[in-house]
Amino acid sequence: MESKKKRILSGMRPTGKLHIGHYVGALENWINLQQEYENYHLIADYHVLTTNLNSDSIYQDSIDMLIDWLASGLDPVISPMFRQSQIKEHTELHLIFSMLVTVNRLERNPTVKDQVRDLNIENVIYGHLGYPVLQAADILLYKGDLVPVGEDQVPHIEITREIARKFNNQYGVVFPEPEPKLTAFARLSGLDGDAKMSKSLGNTILLSDDEETIKTKLKKAKTDPQKMRKNDPGRPEVCLVFSYHKKFTPNEIPEIEAGCRSGALGCVDCKMKCSANISSFISPILEKRKYYESHQDEVKNILADGEARAKKVAQATMQEVREKMKLG
Ligand code: ATP
Ligand code: MG
């Protein structure tokens, strides 16, 4: 019997161990919505090439990211997880979609513009410009209705919607117009105060960091520059650590806010409380991570199973696409 549930499709690039920004911005929604929706999760191993042509560890990085997902609570029985590179329909649909979007539209994409700036990229490759076109293929191949992502990805979902609309108008309806789904922390700031916690900016707390590491990182975190000494009054609204408390100490926000404003709560104590709470949030993930790290064969079987299930869906959609386009 065919499932009546709506579909989720969302993915991540395997560019190293995941950080808490990935978790609070996207992964948490994947986990929370996996009963209500039919979830498909993609390891975007082709998308890695847009910023790192030289990686010699894409496969191992993919396995490591899968371990992060499983340790965080994604259930492989209900949510297939698979690599983009292993299902050739992604590249096929990408090629077709590249005919349905203008170069001008892609050049206006703010997400690629930000990446080019952050990574000091001088010569933008064609594949980088086409990043959201491949992403549209990733989503629409599985007819994703909902795409839980961080805020930086919203422009890409808009391009996906435009491509779906264009295809449906041109050839007949095959695709839904997917909606982005944001969490309350859709853009978690980095430890240096930068607007986005990001691997490439080196300002992250990893889901695999132990207690000591988190403490050391928190000690260096940016706070209100006007609060120099313990008794100085502070401004929580400009403090990075306060923004982390909102997520990791949700039940004590009024006390922390009042203590900071009056000066009674010093930054050192405030940071230690924050680091303890982040650690207790991460600790069950670390435990599960240990299990999967020592059962890598199980992880590889989970991937093979996810890829077999995803492939069936992808092939069925491509069959529909070819029929609508009269490709025979
Ligand atoms: P990084 O720059 O750390 O490698 P990324 O943005 O390249 O991260 P992606 O694989 O593109 O990582 O994104 C994975 C998902 O995590 C996306 O939905 C993205 O929006 C989300 N995400 C990444 N960083 C953050 C953040 N700091 N706050 C909220 N969501 C985030
Ligand atoms: Mg990444």
mmCIF file of C-alpha atoms and ligand atoms in Angstrom:
data_model
loop_
_atom_site.group_PDB
_atom_site.id
_atom_site.type_symbol
_atom_site.label_atom_id
_atom_site.label_comp_id
_atom_site.label_asym_id
_atom_site.label_seq_id
_atom_site.Cartn_x
_atom_site.Cartn_y
_atom_site.Cartn_z
ATOM 1 C CA MET A 1 0.000 0.000 0.000
ATOM 2 C CA GLU A 2 1.370 3.377 -0.936
ATOM 3 C CA SER A 3 2.194 5.706 1.939
ATOM 4 C CA LYS A 4 0.048 8.822 2.347
ATOM 5 C CA LYS A 5 2.733 10.603 4.309
ATOM 6 C CA LYS A 6 4.319 13.711 2.846
ATOM 7 C CA ARG A 7 7.997 13.460 1.970
ATOM 8 C CA ILE A 8 11.051 15.107 3.408
ATOM 9 C CA LEU A 9 14.250 15.310 1.446
ATOM 10 C CA SER A 10 17.261 16.980 2.947
ATOM 11 C CA GLY A 11 20.996 16.469 2.803
ATOM 12 C CA MET A 12 24.400 17.688 3.885
ATOM 13 C CA ARG A 13 27.833 17.847 2.375
ATOM 14 C CA PRO A 14 30.352 15.434 3.911
ATOM 15 C CA THR A 15 33.011 18.046 4.631
ATOM 16 C CA GLY A 16 34.081 16.758 8.063
ATOM 17 C CA LYS A 17 32.529 16.169 11.438
ATOM 18 C CA LEU A 18 29.216 17.918 12.036
ATOM 19 C CA HIS A 19 28.894 20.883 14.403
ATOM 20 C CA ILE A 20 26.063 22.047 16.646
ATOM 21 C CA GLY A 21 24.960 24.542 13.953
ATOM 22 C CA HIS A 22 24.165 21.615 11.644
ATOM 23 C CA TYR A 23 22.234 20.003 14.478
ATOM 24 C CA VAL A 24 20.141 22.929 15.674
ATOM 25 C CA GLY A 25 19.646 24.311 12.148
ATOM 26 C CA ALA A 26 18.619 21.132 10.322
ATOM 27 C CA LEU A 27 19.328 17.721 11.825
ATOM 28 C CA GLU A 28 17.056 18.284 14.813
ATOM 29 C CA ASN A 29 14.092 18.795 12.478
ATOM 30 C CA TRP A 30 14.978 15.689 10.494
ATOM 31 C CA ILE A 31 14.925 13.659 13.701
ATOM 32 C CA ASN A 32 11.766 15.231 15.103
ATOM 33 C CA LEU A 33 9.818 14.860 11.861
ATOM 34 C CA GLN A 34 10.807 11.322 10.921
ATOM 35 C CA GLN A 35 7.604 9.728 12.223
ATOM 36 C CA GLU A 36 5.256 12.288 10.726
ATOM 37 C CA TYR A 37 6.908 12.368 7.276
ATOM 38 C CA GLU A 38 8.585 9.868 5.000
ATOM 39 C CA ASN A 39 12.217 10.971 5.228
ATOM 40 C CA TYR A 40 15.035 10.612 2.691
ATOM 41 C CA HIS A 41 18.516 11.873 3.589
ATOM 42 C CA LEU A 42 21.215 12.581 1.111
ATOM 43 C CA ILE A 43 24.976 12.638 1.561
ATOM 44 C CA ALA A 44 25.918 15.315 -0.976
ATOM 45 C CA ASP A 45 29.290 13.885 -1.985
ATOM 46 C CA TYR A 46 29.237 15.515 -5.443
ATOM 47 C CA HIS A 47 28.474 18.906 -3.883
ATOM 48 C CA VAL A 48 31.703 18.631 -1.859
ATOM 49 C CA LEU A 49 33.606 19.057 -5.136
ATOM 50 C CA THR A 50 32.328 22.617 -5.528
ATOM 51 C CA THR A 51 34.667 23.813 -2.786
ATOM 52 C CA ASN A 52 37.156 20.967 -2.476
ATOM 53 C CA LEU A 53 38.329 19.300 -5.652
ATOM 54 C CA ASN A 54 41.299 17.719 -3.921
ATOM 55 C CA SER A 55 39.586 15.756 -1.185
ATOM 56 C CA ASP A 56 41.000 12.223 -1.063
ATOM 57 C CA SER A 57 38.658 11.161 1.727
ATOM 58 C CA ILE A 58 35.135 11.768 0.414
ATOM 59 C CA TYR A 59 34.106 8.174 1.069
ATOM 60 C CA GLN A 60 35.420 8.112 4.640
ATOM 61 C CA ASP A 61 34.004 11.599 5.277
ATOM 62 C CA SER A 62 30.630 10.292 4.105
ATOM 63 C CA ILE A 63 30.804 7.382 6.539
ATOM 64 C CA ASP A 64 31.813 9.776 9.350
ATOM 65 C CA MET A 65 28.870 12.039 8.623
ATOM 66 C CA LEU A 66 26.521 9.069 8.535
ATOM 67 C CA ILE A 67 27.828 8.138 11.995
ATOM 68 C CA ASP A 68 27.022 11.674 13.196
ATOM 69 C CA TRP A 69 23.486 11.343 11.821
ATOM 70 C CA LEU A 70 22.908 7.931 13.394
ATOM 71 C CA ALA A 71 24.428 8.973 16.723
ATOM 72 C CA SER A 72 22.145 12.015 16.781
ATOM 73 C CA GLY A 73 19.052 9.831 16.400
ATOM 74 C CA LEU A 74 18.178 9.363 12.732
ATOM 75 C CA ASP A 75 16.550 5.943 12.419
ATOM 76 C CA PRO A 76 17.831 3.991 9.380
ATOM 77 C CA VAL A 77 14.827 1.662 9.416
ATOM 78 C CA ILE A 78 12.409 4.471 8.594
ATOM 79 C CA SER A 79 14.751 7.017 6.958
ATOM 80 C CA PRO A 80 16.902 5.823 4.030
ATOM 81 C CA MET A 81 20.323 7.533 3.880
ATOM 82 C CA PHE A 82 22.318 7.475 0.673
ATOM 83 C CA ARG A 83 25.120 9.035 -1.366
ATOM 84 C CA GLN A 84 24.308 11.283 -4.305
ATOM 85 C CA SER A 85 27.192 9.790 -6.313
ATOM 86 C CA GLN A 86 25.767 6.260 -6.195
ATOM 87 C CA ILE A 87 22.431 7.045 -7.824
ATOM 88 C CA LYS A 88 23.051 8.180 -11.379
ATOM 89 C CA GLU A 89 19.547 9.630 -11.775
ATOM 90 C CA HIS A 90 20.774 12.686 -9.816
ATOM 91 C CA THR A 91 23.162 13.625 -12.613
ATOM 92 C CA GLU A 92 20.588 12.876 -15.295
ATOM 93 C CA LEU A 93 17.924 15.080 -13.769
ATOM 94 C CA HIS A 94 20.532 17.759 -13.067
ATOM 95 C CA LEU A 95 21.318 17.921 -16.768
ATOM 96 C CA ILE A 96 17.663 18.297 -17.701
ATOM 97 C CA PHE A 97 17.138 20.962 -15.045
ATOM 98 C CA SER A 98 20.158 22.915 -16.284
ATOM 99 C CA MET A 99 18.042 23.691 -19.385
ATOM 100 C CA LEU A 100 15.279 25.208 -17.234
ATOM 101 C CA VAL A 101 17.165 27.946 -15.392
ATOM 102 C CA THR A 102 19.061 30.960 -16.676
ATOM 103 C CA VAL A 103 22.693 31.794 -15.939
ATOM 104 C CA ASN A 104 21.512 35.197 -14.780
ATOM 105 C CA ARG A 105 19.222 33.642 -12.166
ATOM 106 C CA LEU A 106 22.067 31.522 -10.792
ATOM 107 C CA GLU A 107 24.440 34.479 -10.673
ATOM 108 C CA ARG A 108 22.001 36.286 -8.386
ATOM 109 C CA ASN A 109 22.076 33.446 -5.812
ATOM 110 C CA PRO A 110 23.203 34.958 -2.474
ATOM 111 C CA THR A 111 24.306 31.625 -0.968
ATOM 112 C CA VAL A 112 26.986 31.030 -3.586
ATOM 113 C CA LYS A 113 27.992 34.705 -3.368
ATOM 114 C CA ASP A 114 28.536 34.341 0.417
ATOM 115 C CA GLN A 115 30.542 31.152 -0.030
ATOM 116 C CA VAL A 116 32.725 32.702 -2.709
ATOM 117 C CA ARG A 117 33.441 35.604 -0.346
ATOM 118 C CA ASP A 118 34.057 33.478 2.786
ATOM 119 C CA LEU A 119 36.366 31.070 1.007
ATOM 120 C CA ASN A 120 38.141 33.744 -1.090
ATOM 121 C CA ILE A 121 37.338 31.911 -4.315
ATOM 122 C CA GLU A 122 38.726 33.867 -7.282
ATOM 123 C CA ASN A 123 37.478 31.847 -10.224
ATOM 124 C CA VAL A 124 34.034 30.383 -9.752
ATOM 125 C CA ILE A 125 33.626 27.005 -11.440
ATOM 126 C CA TYR A 126 30.566 26.094 -13.487
ATOM 127 C CA GLY A 127 29.664 23.379 -10.953
ATOM 128 C CA HIS A 128 29.549 25.922 -8.152
ATOM 129 C CA LEU A 129 27.179 28.169 -10.070
ATOM 130 C CA GLY A 130 25.089 25.072 -10.778
ATOM 131 C CA TYR A 131 25.089 23.955 -7.120
ATOM 132 C CA PRO A 132 21.381 24.733 -6.624
ATOM 133 C CA VAL A 133 20.483 23.004 -9.924
ATOM 134 C CA LEU A 134 21.951 19.735 -8.667
ATOM 135 C CA GLN A 135 20.249 20.386 -5.339
ATOM 136 C CA ALA A 136 16.912 20.816 -7.148
ATOM 137 C CA ALA A 137 17.486 17.415 -8.774
ATOM 138 C CA ASP A 138 18.315 15.913 -5.356
ATOM 139 C CA ILE A 139 15.073 17.170 -3.856
ATOM 140 C CA LEU A 140 12.717 16.631 -6.777
ATOM 141 C CA LEU A 141 13.938 13.143 -7.664
ATOM 142 C CA TYR A 142 12.311 12.094 -4.384
ATOM 143 C CA LYS A 143 9.387 14.521 -4.818
ATOM 144 C CA GLY A 144 10.285 16.168 -1.517
ATOM 145 C CA ASP A 145 7.427 18.287 -0.145
ATOM 146 C CA LEU A 146 9.373 19.677 2.788
ATOM 147 C CA VAL A 147 13.078 20.500 3.064
ATOM 148 C CA PRO A 148 14.336 21.108 6.616
ATOM 149 C CA VAL A 149 17.451 23.285 6.256
ATOM 150 C CA GLY A 150 19.280 26.214 7.801
ATOM 151 C CA GLU A 151 18.536 29.764 6.701
ATOM 152 C CA ASP A 152 21.428 29.933 4.216
ATOM 153 C CA GLN A 153 19.715 27.275 2.108
ATOM 154 C CA VAL A 154 16.381 29.061 1.655
ATOM 155 C CA PRO A 155 17.408 30.745 -1.647
ATOM 156 C CA HIS A 156 18.214 27.287 -3.026
ATOM 157 C CA ILE A 157 14.764 25.977 -2.191
ATOM 158 C CA GLU A 158 13.317 28.972 -4.031
ATOM 159 C CA ILE A 159 15.331 28.017 -7.135
ATOM 160 C CA THR A 160 14.095 24.422 -6.715
ATOM 161 C CA ARG A 161 10.492 25.680 -6.687
ATOM 162 C CA GLU A 162 11.074 27.723 -9.833
ATOM 163 C CA ILE A 163 12.585 24.752 -11.655
ATOM 164 C CA ALA A 164 9.712 22.472 -10.566
ATOM 165 C CA ARG A 165 7.187 25.030 -11.811
ATOM 166 C CA LYS A 166 9.005 25.467 -15.099
ATOM 167 C CA PHE A 167 9.180 21.704 -15.699
ATOM 168 C CA ASN A 168 5.531 21.161 -14.773
ATOM 169 C CA ASN A 169 4.391 23.968 -17.099
ATOM 170 C CA GLN A 170 6.541 22.780 -19.950
ATOM 171 C CA TYR A 171 5.961 19.026 -19.827
ATOM 172 C CA GLY A 172 3.082 18.285 -17.435
ATOM 173 C CA VAL A 173 2.969 17.937 -13.688
ATOM 174 C CA VAL A 174 5.533 15.597 -12.145
ATOM 175 C CA PHE A 175 6.966 17.573 -9.240
ATOM 176 C CA PRO A 176 5.715 19.220 -6.037
ATOM 177 C CA GLU A 177 6.917 22.742 -5.198
ATOM 178 C CA PRO A 178 8.869 22.054 -2.008
ATOM 179 C CA GLU A 179 8.783 24.299 1.058
ATOM 180 C CA PRO A 180 11.766 25.014 3.311
ATOM 181 C CA LYS A 181 11.337 24.192 6.995
ATOM 182 C CA LEU A 182 13.393 26.186 9.481
ATOM 183 C CA THR A 183 14.049 25.615 13.180
ATOM 184 C CA ALA A 184 14.048 28.405 15.773
ATOM 185 C CA PHE A 185 17.872 28.433 15.388
ATOM 186 C CA ALA A 186 18.161 28.568 11.633
ATOM 187 C CA ARG A 187 21.484 30.426 11.693
ATOM 188 C CA LEU A 188 23.610 29.628 14.732
ATOM 189 C CA SER A 189 26.533 32.027 15.132
ATOM 190 C CA GLY A 190 30.128 30.845 15.352
ATOM 191 C CA LEU A 191 32.358 31.017 18.456
ATOM 192 C CA ASP A 192 34.160 34.038 16.980
ATOM 193 C CA GLY A 193 30.887 35.945 16.748
ATOM 194 C CA ASP A 194 30.626 35.433 12.980
ATOM 195 C CA ALA A 195 27.053 35.234 11.731
ATOM 196 C CA LYS A 196 27.377 31.548 10.824
ATOM 197 C CA MET A 197 29.001 28.675 12.641
ATOM 198 C CA SER A 198 30.848 27.029 9.795
ATOM 199 C CA LYS A 199 33.524 24.416 9.335
ATOM 200 C CA SER A 200 35.365 26.559 6.823
ATOM 201 C CA LEU A 201 35.466 29.524 9.238
ATOM 202 C CA GLY A 202 36.951 27.357 12.039
ATOM 203 C CA ASN A 203 34.487 28.631 14.667
ATOM 204 C CA THR A 204 32.627 25.448 15.549
ATOM 205 C CA ILE A 205 31.661 23.200 18.442
ATOM 206 C CA LEU A 206 31.525 19.678 17.043
ATOM 207 C CA LEU A 207 28.924 17.059 17.893
ATOM 208 C CA SER A 208 31.949 14.853 18.620
ATOM 209 C CA ASP A 209 33.748 17.276 21.010
ATOM 210 C CA ASP A 210 34.374 16.074 24.573
ATOM 211 C CA GLU A 211 33.713 18.095 27.725
ATOM 212 C CA GLU A 212 37.240 19.530 28.052
ATOM 213 C CA THR A 213 37.339 20.632 24.419
ATOM 214 C CA ILE A 214 33.983 22.379 24.732
ATOM 215 C CA LYS A 215 35.139 24.160 27.899
ATOM 216 C CA THR A 216 38.318 25.386 26.188
ATOM 217 C CA LYS A 217 36.357 26.579 23.165
ATOM 218 C CA LEU A 218 33.709 28.352 25.266
ATOM 219 C CA LYS A 219 36.355 30.193 27.303
ATOM 220 C CA LYS A 220 37.437 31.948 24.104
ATOM 221 C CA ALA A 221 33.891 32.727 22.921
ATOM 222 C CA LYS A 222 32.995 36.367 22.206
ATOM 223 C CA THR A 223 30.838 38.135 24.808
ATOM 224 C CA ASP A 224 29.639 41.730 25.191
ATOM 225 C CA PRO A 225 32.827 43.829 24.807
ATOM 226 C CA GLN A 226 31.406 46.431 27.229
ATOM 227 C CA LYS A 227 31.330 43.881 30.055
ATOM 228 C CA MET A 228 35.000 43.858 31.016
ATOM 229 C CA ARG A 229 34.835 42.773 34.677
ATOM 230 C CA LYS A 230 32.480 40.551 36.598
ATOM 231 C CA ASN A 231 30.329 43.312 38.114
ATOM 232 C CA ASP A 232 29.978 45.352 34.921
ATOM 233 C CA PRO A 233 26.418 45.243 33.563
ATOM 234 C CA GLY A 234 26.172 43.287 30.302
ATOM 235 C CA ARG A 235 23.877 43.250 27.270
ATOM 236 C CA PRO A 236 22.628 39.710 26.625
ATOM 237 C CA GLU A 237 21.230 40.705 23.230
ATOM 238 C CA VAL A 238 24.739 41.238 21.837
ATOM 239 C CA CYS A 239 26.299 38.238 23.605
ATOM 240 C CA LEU A 240 27.032 35.084 21.672
ATOM 241 C CA VAL A 241 27.042 32.906 24.801
ATOM 242 C CA PHE A 242 23.557 34.143 25.669
ATOM 243 C CA SER A 243 22.383 33.066 22.206
ATOM 244 C CA TYR A 244 23.695 29.553 22.943
ATOM 245 C CA HIS A 245 21.954 29.568 26.353
ATOM 246 C CA LYS A 246 18.650 30.138 24.576
ATOM 247 C CA LYS A 247 19.044 26.731 23.015
ATOM 248 C CA PHE A 248 20.948 24.802 25.667
ATOM 249 C CA THR A 249 19.671 26.376 28.937
ATOM 250 C CA PRO A 250 16.087 27.155 27.937
ATOM 251 C CA ASN A 251 14.665 26.948 31.477
ATOM 252 C CA GLU A 252 16.935 29.563 33.065
ATOM 253 C CA ILE A 253 16.808 32.360 30.514
ATOM 254 C CA PRO A 254 15.188 35.006 32.796
ATOM 255 C CA GLU A 255 17.752 34.411 35.587
ATOM 256 C CA ILE A 256 20.717 34.499 33.203
ATOM 257 C CA GLU A 257 19.420 37.628 31.513
ATOM 258 C CA ALA A 258 18.823 39.445 34.820
ATOM 259 C CA GLY A 259 22.201 38.323 36.239
ATOM 260 C CA CYS A 260 24.038 39.552 33.146
ATOM 261 C CA ARG A 261 22.244 42.908 33.078
ATOM 262 C CA SER A 262 22.796 43.606 36.785
ATOM 263 C CA GLY A 263 26.408 42.414 36.666
ATOM 264 C CA ALA A 264 25.828 39.740 39.327
ATOM 265 C CA LEU A 265 26.587 36.985 36.817
ATOM 266 C CA GLY A 266 30.143 37.105 35.473
ATOM 267 C CA CYS A 267 31.085 35.951 31.979
ATOM 268 C CA VAL A 268 33.298 33.128 33.259
ATOM 269 C CA ASP A 269 30.508 31.548 35.323
ATOM 270 C CA CYS A 270 28.037 32.116 32.540
ATOM 271 C CA LYS A 271 30.343 30.400 30.018
ATOM 272 C CA MET A 272 30.946 27.451 32.332
ATOM 273 C CA LYS A 273 27.223 26.911 32.772
ATOM 274 C CA CYS A 274 26.795 27.077 29.002
ATOM 275 C CA SER A 275 29.629 24.641 28.312
ATOM 276 C CA ALA A 276 28.270 22.171 30.911
ATOM 277 C CA ASN A 277 24.850 22.239 29.266
ATOM 278 C CA ILE A 278 26.226 21.823 25.753
ATOM 279 C CA SER A 279 28.279 18.875 27.044
ATOM 280 C CA SER A 280 25.292 17.182 28.627
ATOM 281 C CA PHE A 281 23.383 17.652 25.387
ATOM 282 C CA ILE A 282 26.264 16.088 23.409
ATOM 283 C CA SER A 283 27.083 13.296 25.852
ATOM 284 C CA PRO A 284 24.455 10.739 24.653
ATOM 285 C CA ILE A 285 25.508 11.493 21.054
ATOM 286 C CA LEU A 286 29.147 10.734 21.998
ATOM 287 C CA GLU A 287 28.073 7.418 23.537
ATOM 288 C CA LYS A 288 26.164 6.328 20.427
ATOM 289 C CA ARG A 289 29.007 7.566 18.249
ATOM 290 C CA LYS A 290 31.403 5.171 20.034
ATOM 291 C CA TYR A 291 29.085 2.277 19.221
ATOM 292 C CA TYR A 292 28.921 3.076 15.512
ATOM 293 C CA GLU A 293 32.654 3.798 15.298
ATOM 294 C CA SER A 294 33.354 0.282 16.477
ATOM 295 C CA HIS A 295 30.638 -1.215 14.233
ATOM 296 C CA GLN A 296 31.592 0.283 10.883
ATOM 297 C CA ASP A 297 30.328 -2.746 8.973
ATOM 298 C CA GLU A 298 26.875 -2.085 10.346
ATOM 299 C CA VAL A 299 27.168 1.539 9.174
ATOM 300 C CA LYS A 300 28.168 0.398 5.680
ATOM 301 C CA ASN A 301 25.192 -1.981 5.562
ATOM 302 C CA ILE A 302 22.873 0.849 6.570
ATOM 303 C CA LEU A 303 24.236 2.879 3.657
ATOM 304 C CA ALA A 304 23.858 0.010 1.164
ATOM 305 C CA ASP A 305 20.278 -0.547 2.297
ATOM 306 C CA GLY A 306 19.457 3.183 2.066
ATOM 307 C CA GLU A 307 20.953 3.380 -1.421
ATOM 308 C CA ALA A 308 18.929 0.406 -2.669
ATOM 309 C CA ARG A 309 15.698 1.961 -1.352
ATOM 310 C CA ALA A 310 16.473 5.445 -2.680
ATOM 311 C CA LYS A 311 17.420 4.088 -6.104
ATOM 312 C CA LYS A 312 13.933 2.631 -6.617
ATOM 313 C CA VAL A 313 12.276 5.986 -5.990
ATOM 314 C CA ALA A 314 14.795 7.821 -8.181
ATOM 315 C CA GLN A 315 14.334 5.393 -11.081
ATOM 316 C CA ALA A 316 10.553 5.671 -10.928
ATOM 317 C CA THR A 317 10.693 9.485 -11.045
ATOM 318 C CA MET A 318 13.138 9.488 -13.974
ATOM 319 C CA GLN A 319 10.858 7.119 -15.842
ATOM 320 C CA GLU A 320 8.011 9.624 -15.428
ATOM 321 C CA VAL A 321 10.271 12.490 -16.507
ATOM 322 C CA ARG A 322 11.345 10.677 -19.681
ATOM 323 C CA GLU A 323 7.763 9.851 -20.549
ATOM 324 C CA LYS A 324 6.591 13.439 -20.079
ATOM 325 C CA MET A 325 9.495 14.736 -22.159
ATOM 326 C CA LYS A 326 8.858 12.144 -24.890
ATOM 327 C CA LEU A 327 12.414 10.925 -24.582
ATOM 328 C CA GLY A 328 11.150 7.402 -25.182
HETATM 329 P P1 ATP B 1 30.009 24.251 6.823
HETATM 330 O O1 ATP B 1 30.218 25.621 6.277
HETATM 331 O O2 ATP B 1 30.189 24.130 8.295
HETATM 332 O O3 ATP B 1 30.703 23.156 6.049
HETATM 333 P P2 ATP B 1 27.736 23.991 5.254
HETATM 334 O O4 ATP B 1 26.767 25.111 5.243
HETATM 335 O O5 ATP B 1 28.705 23.800 4.125
HETATM 336 O O6 ATP B 1 28.476 23.956 6.631
HETATM 337 P P3 ATP B 1 25.954 22.082 4.370
HETATM 338 O O7 ATP B 1 26.228 20.656 4.161
HETATM 339 O O8 ATP B 1 25.838 22.977 3.204
HETATM 340 O O9 ATP B 1 27.007 22.639 5.365
HETATM 341 O O10 ATP B 1 24.669 22.310 5.280
HETATM 342 C C1 ATP B 1 24.088 21.325 6.059
HETATM 343 C C2 ATP B 1 22.828 21.884 6.686
HETATM 344 O O11 ATP B 1 23.161 22.524 7.933
HETATM 345 C C3 ATP B 1 22.121 22.945 5.848
HETATM 346 O O12 ATP B 1 20.742 22.785 6.000
HETATM 347 C C4 ATP B 1 22.584 24.242 6.467
HETATM 348 O O13 ATP B 1 21.676 25.276 6.259
HETATM 349 C C5 ATP B 1 22.670 23.852 7.932
HETATM 350 N N1 ATP B 1 23.638 24.695 8.656
HETATM 351 C C6 ATP B 1 24.974 24.753 8.451
HETATM 352 N N2 ATP B 1 25.548 25.640 9.295
HETATM 353 C C7 ATP B 1 24.539 26.156 10.077
HETATM 354 C C8 ATP B 1 24.470 27.114 11.143
HETATM 355 N N3 ATP B 1 25.551 27.738 11.596
HETATM 356 N N4 ATP B 1 23.260 27.381 11.712
HETATM 357 C C9 ATP B 1 22.137 26.749 11.265
HETATM 358 N N5 ATP B 1 22.135 25.835 10.266
HETATM 359 C C10 ATP B 1 23.315 25.532 9.664
HETATM 360 MG MG MG B 2 29.569 21.484 5.148
#
